[in-house]
Tab-separated table of C-alpha atoms in Angstrom:
chain	number	residue	atom	x	y	z
A	466	UNK	CA	57.241	9.994	-168.806
A	467	UNK	CA	53.439	8.669	-168.345
A	468	UNK	CA	50.141	10.748	-170.283
A	469	UNK	CA	47.235	9.044	-169.270
A	470	UNK	CA	45.871	12.451	-167.710
A	471	UNK	CA	44.204	15.486	-170.320
A	472	UNK	CA	46.077	17.761	-167.990
A	473	UNK	CA	47.181	21.003	-169.898
A	474	UNK	CA	50.222	23.431	-168.463
A	475	UNK	CA	50.412	26.190	-168.866
A	476	UNK	CA	54.220	28.415	-169.869
A	477	UNK	CA	55.222	31.001	-170.839
A	478	UNK	CA	57.122	30.692	-174.647
A	479	UNK	CA	58.836	34.079	-174.408
A	480	UNK	CA	61.130	32.600	-171.571
A	481	UNK	CA	61.128	29.551	-172.684
A	482	UNK	CA	62.922	27.508	-175.636
A	483	UNK	CA	62.182	24.473	-176.705
A	484	UNK	CA	65.298	23.261	-179.401
A	485	UNK	CA	67.282	24.673	-176.679
A	486	UNK	CA	66.144	22.432	-174.219
A	487	UNK	CA	65.073	19.460	-176.358
A	488	UNK	CA	68.915	19.640	-178.322
A	489	UNK	CA	69.833	18.983	-174.396
A	490	UNK	CA	68.825	15.222	-174.437
A	491	UNK	CA	69.684	12.649	-176.817
A	492	UNK	CA	67.575	9.296	-178.041
A	493	UNK	CA	64.454	8.190	-176.598
A	494	UNK	CA	64.548	10.399	-173.986
A	495	UNK	CA	64.796	13.243	-176.295
A	496	UNK	CA	61.609	11.593	-178.477
A	497	UNK	CA	59.073	10.773	-174.677
A	498	UNK	CA	59.453	14.591	-173.578
A	499	UNK	CA	58.832	16.032	-176.350
A	500	UNK	CA	55.441	13.645	-176.564
A	501	UNK	CA	54.793	14.940	-173.171
A	502	UNK	CA	55.666	18.537	-173.826
A	503	UNK	CA	53.096	17.987	-176.513
A	504	UNK	CA	49.857	16.737	-175.158
A	505	UNK	CA	50.625	18.375	-171.860
A	506	UNK	CA	50.826	22.173	-173.615
A	507	UNK	CA	48.509	23.865	-176.740
A	508	UNK	CA	51.211	26.565	-177.281
A	509	UNK	CA	53.650	24.382	-177.863
A	510	UNK	CA	52.574	21.637	-179.782
A	511	UNK	CA	53.029	22.050	-183.439
A	512	UNK	CA	56.298	23.132	-182.398
A	513	UNK	CA	56.632	19.888	-180.386
A	514	UNK	CA	55.806	17.566	-183.457
A	515	UNK	CA	57.774	18.885	-185.615
A	516	UNK	CA	61.164	19.128	-183.704
A	517	UNK	CA	58.954	15.369	-182.578
A	518	UNK	CA	59.468	14.385	-186.371
A	519	UNK	CA	62.612	15.524	-187.405
A	520	UNK	CA	64.394	13.222	-184.260
A	521	UNK	CA	62.510	11.128	-184.963
A	522	UNK	CA	63.781	11.118	-188.534
A	523	UNK	CA	67.403	11.432	-187.418
A	524	UNK	CA	67.010	7.431	-185.848
A	525	UNK	CA	65.969	4.313	-187.222
A	526	UNK	CA	62.555	3.747	-185.231
A	527	UNK	CA	60.251	3.458	-188.288
A	528	UNK	CA	57.320	1.709	-185.521
A	529	UNK	CA	57.199	5.046	-184.201
A	530	UNK	CA	57.464	7.077	-186.866
A	531	UNK	CA	54.496	5.454	-188.023
A	532	UNK	CA	52.575	5.228	-185.015
A	533	UNK	CA	53.128	9.652	-184.551
A	534	UNK	CA	52.745	10.480	-187.721
A	535	UNK	CA	49.394	8.933	-188.742
A	536	UNK	CA	47.964	10.980	-185.813
A	537	UNK	CA	49.782	14.089	-186.175
A	538	UNK	CA	49.097	13.773	-189.507
A	539	UNK	CA	45.800	12.912	-189.426
A	540	UNK	CA	45.347	16.088	-186.806
A	541	UNK	CA	47.350	18.123	-189.190
A	542	UNK	CA	47.542	17.153	-192.190
A	543	UNK	CA	48.740	21.013	-193.419
A	544	UNK	CA	51.456	20.662	-191.922
A	545	UNK	CA	52.127	16.909	-191.679
A	546	UNK	CA	52.176	14.254	-194.551
A	547	UNK	CA	53.908	11.044	-193.379
A	548	UNK	CA	57.196	9.690	-195.178
A	549	UNK	CA	56.395	6.887	-196.681
A	550	UNK	CA	59.918	6.888	-198.990
A	551	UNK	CA	62.231	7.732	-195.250
A	552	UNK	CA	60.380	4.915	-193.976
A	553	UNK	CA	61.083	2.216	-196.940
A	554	UNK	CA	64.787	3.473	-197.185
A	555	UNK	CA	65.445	3.342	-193.338
A	556	UNK	CA	64.611	0.296	-193.250
A	557	UNK	CA	66.456	-1.396	-196.291
A	558	UNK	CA	68.795	0.190	-194.943
A	559	UNK	CA	68.719	-1.604	-191.551
A	560	UNK	CA	68.082	-5.344	-193.119
A	561	UNK	CA	71.644	-4.141	-194.331
A	562	UNK	CA	72.968	-2.922	-190.987
A	563	UNK	CA	70.886	-6.448	-188.393
A	564	UNK	CA	72.812	-8.649	-191.091
A	565	UNK	CA	76.686	-6.729	-191.697
A	566	UNK	CA	75.748	-6.999	-187.221
A	567	UNK	CA	75.047	-11.175	-187.612
A	568	UNK	CA	77.931	-11.857	-189.764
A	569	UNK	CA	80.359	-10.137	-186.786
A	570	UNK	CA	78.594	-11.331	-184.142
A	571	UNK	CA	78.372	-15.295	-185.791
A	572	UNK	CA	82.151	-14.661	-186.538
A	573	UNK	CA	83.175	-13.743	-183.518
A	574	UNK	CA	81.564	-16.793	-182.134
A	575	UNK	CA	83.627	-18.890	-183.847
A	576	UNK	CA	86.516	-16.998	-182.862
A	577	UNK	CA	85.592	-17.863	-179.585
A	578	UNK	CA	87.119	-14.568	-179.027
A	579	UNK	CA	85.880	-13.044	-175.171
A	580	UNK	CA	85.785	-9.215	-176.049
A	581	UNK	CA	84.986	-9.872	-179.288
A	582	UNK	CA	81.753	-11.234	-178.540
A	583	UNK	CA	81.177	-8.643	-175.581
A	584	UNK	CA	81.060	-6.016	-178.662
A	585	UNK	CA	78.752	-7.899	-180.957
A	586	UNK	CA	76.167	-8.834	-178.786
A	587	UNK	CA	76.679	-5.080	-177.025
A	588	UNK	CA	76.732	-3.031	-181.132
A	589	UNK	CA	73.391	-5.129	-182.159
A	590	UNK	CA	71.589	-4.261	-178.331
A	591	UNK	CA	72.492	-0.920	-179.660
A	592	UNK	CA	70.530	-1.515	-183.025
A	593	UNK	CA	67.828	-3.112	-180.991
A	594	UNK	CA	67.696	-0.990	-178.524
A	595	UNK	CA	67.348	2.733	-181.494
A	596	UNK	CA	65.312	0.413	-183.234
A	597	UNK	CA	62.754	0.725	-180.932
A	598	UNK	CA	62.900	-2.873	-180.059
A	599	UNK	CA	63.706	-2.378	-176.093
A	600	UNK	CA	63.342	-6.268	-175.090
A	601	UNK	CA	64.810	-7.348	-177.904
A	602	UNK	CA	67.120	-4.868	-176.667
A	603	UNK	CA	67.682	-5.808	-173.268
A	604	UNK	CA	67.953	-9.683	-173.885
A	605	UNK	CA	71.207	-9.087	-175.600
A	606	UNK	CA	73.075	-6.336	-173.785
A	607	UNK	CA	71.906	-9.438	-170.999
A	608	UNK	CA	74.252	-11.467	-173.223
A	609	UNK	CA	76.468	-9.139	-173.355
A	610	UNK	CA	77.199	-9.144	-170.541
A	611	UNK	CA	78.101	-12.576	-169.300
A	612	UNK	CA	81.000	-11.929	-171.771
A	613	UNK	CA	82.376	-8.792	-169.207
A	614	UNK	CA	85.715	-8.612	-168.493
A	615	UNK	CA	86.461	-5.827	-167.145
A	616	UNK	CA	85.029	-3.922	-164.183
A	617	UNK	CA	84.211	-1.302	-166.569
A	618	UNK	CA	82.838	-3.283	-168.939
A	619	UNK	CA	80.627	-4.956	-166.359
A	620	UNK	CA	79.345	-1.476	-165.203
A	621	UNK	CA	78.611	-0.045	-169.191
A	622	UNK	CA	76.740	-3.285	-169.562
A	623	UNK	CA	73.920	-3.134	-166.356
A	624	UNK	CA	74.055	1.158	-167.757
A	625	UNK	CA	72.628	-0.325	-170.753
A	626	UNK	CA	70.610	-2.268	-169.593
A	627	UNK	CA	69.289	0.238	-166.997
A	628	UNK	CA	68.616	3.101	-169.494
A	629	UNK	CA	66.270	0.485	-171.501
A	630	UNK	CA	65.102	-0.573	-168.971
A	631	UNK	CA	63.445	2.805	-167.505
A	632	UNK	CA	62.064	2.776	-170.718
A	633	UNK	CA	59.883	0.031	-169.868
A	634	UNK	CA	58.923	1.785	-166.784
A	635	UNK	CA	60.482	-1.436	-164.734
A	636	UNK	CA	61.097	0.618	-161.986
A	637	UNK	CA	62.254	-2.187	-159.350
A	638	UNK	CA	64.137	-3.544	-162.475
A	639	UNK	CA	66.257	-1.056	-162.748
A	640	UNK	CA	67.062	-0.176	-159.505
A	641	UNK	CA	68.476	-3.713	-159.464
A	642	UNK	CA	70.973	-2.722	-161.913
A	643	UNK	CA	72.059	-0.656	-160.611
A	644	UNK	CA	72.400	-2.380	-157.223
A	645	UNK	CA	74.665	-4.838	-159.645
A	646	UNK	CA	77.026	-1.893	-160.786
A	647	UNK	CA	77.785	-0.412	-157.486
A	648	UNK	CA	81.705	-1.173	-158.344
A	649	UNK	CA	82.986	0.501	-161.250
A	650	UNK	CA	86.094	1.214	-158.815
A	651	UNK	CA	87.806	5.832	-159.839
A	652	UNK	CA	85.967	6.287	-163.257
A	653	UNK	CA	84.635	10.121	-162.552
A	654	UNK	CA	82.168	9.719	-165.164
A	655	UNK	CA	80.241	6.098	-163.771
A	656	UNK	CA	80.069	6.886	-160.670
A	657	UNK	CA	78.810	9.885	-161.847
A	658	UNK	CA	76.271	7.743	-164.544
A	659	UNK	CA	74.878	5.471	-161.314
A	660	UNK	CA	74.367	8.070	-158.716
A	661	UNK	CA	72.412	9.453	-161.300
A	662	UNK	CA	71.065	6.453	-161.909
A	663	UNK	CA	70.184	5.299	-158.101
A	664	UNK	CA	68.378	9.496	-157.771
A	665	UNK	CA	66.502	8.751	-161.239
A	666	UNK	CA	65.258	5.175	-159.548
A	667	UNK	CA	64.655	6.898	-156.243
A	668	UNK	CA	62.859	9.414	-157.203
A	669	UNK	CA	60.406	7.783	-158.462
A	670	UNK	CA	60.219	5.757	-155.401
A	671	UNK	CA	58.457	8.695	-153.977
A	672	UNK	CA	61.709	8.592	-151.314
A	673	UNK	CA	63.273	11.804	-152.030
A	674	UNK	CA	65.961	12.576	-149.533
A	675	UNK	CA	67.802	9.538	-150.371
A	676	UNK	CA	67.118	11.116	-154.573
A	677	UNK	CA	68.193	14.061	-153.035
A	678	UNK	CA	71.270	12.888	-152.058
A	679	UNK	CA	72.207	11.253	-154.722
A	680	UNK	CA	71.863	14.044	-157.030
A	681	UNK	CA	73.765	16.104	-155.153
A	682	UNK	CA	76.737	13.389	-155.247
A	683	UNK	CA	76.910	13.147	-159.752
A	684	UNK	CA	80.148	15.021	-160.326
A	685	UNK	CA	80.227	18.053	-163.215
A	686	UNK	CA	82.137	15.783	-165.183
A	687	UNK	CA	79.035	13.755	-166.231
A	688	UNK	CA	79.307	16.853	-168.251
A	689	UNK	CA	76.926	15.573	-171.632
A	690	UNK	CA	77.968	11.267	-171.290
A	691	UNK	CA	74.012	11.057	-169.770
A	692	UNK	CA	71.848	12.579	-171.882
A	693	UNK	CA	69.774	9.429	-173.038
A	694	UNK	CA	68.145	9.368	-169.658
A	695	UNK	CA	69.114	12.991	-167.584
A	696	UNK	CA	71.110	16.132	-167.825
A	697	UNK	CA	73.045	17.617	-165.760
A	698	UNK	CA	70.573	21.159	-165.743
A	699	UNK	CA	67.848	18.113	-165.137
A	700	UNK	CA	69.395	17.330	-161.644
A	701	UNK	CA	71.119	19.796	-160.014
A	702	UNK	CA	66.700	20.704	-159.884
A	703	UNK	CA	65.866	17.423	-158.940
A	704	UNK	CA	68.975	17.944	-156.710
A	705	UNK	CA	67.303	21.735	-155.288
A	706	UNK	CA	64.254	21.765	-155.279
A	707	UNK	CA	63.751	17.718	-153.393
A	708	UNK	CA	66.803	18.966	-151.214
A	709	UNK	CA	64.444	22.625	-150.263
A	710	UNK	CA	60.986	19.869	-149.559
A	711	UNK	CA	63.640	16.838	-147.636
A	712	UNK	CA	66.337	18.505	-146.075
A	713	UNK	CA	65.816	20.755	-142.080
A	714	UNK	CA	67.791	23.930	-142.152
A	715	UNK	CA	71.206	21.928	-140.781
A	716	UNK	CA	70.839	19.913	-143.930
A	717	UNK	CA	70.197	22.279	-145.805
């Protein structure tokens, strides 16, 4: 989500529950959406920052925590305070976790077990992603994909790569990943993730009719399985609005 301009959005806080809205999302997407709301909706700014601080402290991205808390603690000194003790404890725990993952990675390579190597790279990739090291996560996910032995594993790894790509605003790369992951058999959740991913890419490319078709093809079975990127509520809303905007009367 881009936040270059300072155009403010008006919204009634009586009908919009920010806590419930934010609770639908996970991972980096949740953080970005809360930042966007704080930036765009003055009436929800403080509440959004409160939720953002809490969300940051459930993760391990201390770099992003530092950037945001330095900003908002200066802007609202009576409400926010940079927690140096949390940062130190989180970074120490992350070092231990990284060491454990590196050992598992080394052990898997020495035993030459393909599935163990794939899993070790994937776990390290998710760890780096959680820390906000997107480039490192991307490299590890790509390495993990080289050791995939089933179509499902291949699809799951491509979806991890897709998530990192959109978080980095690399939508062209995300589109290539979706195309590569198109064969995932009859797994309805995987198929729905891929259709939702394709819808996101098409929406970013302003191909609104294709985006509508992709979102409408997503099964309700997706549930909460893709909340690091999009929710079922988003898909229903986007699919409906885009259909009204691009379908003719017979298609509707």
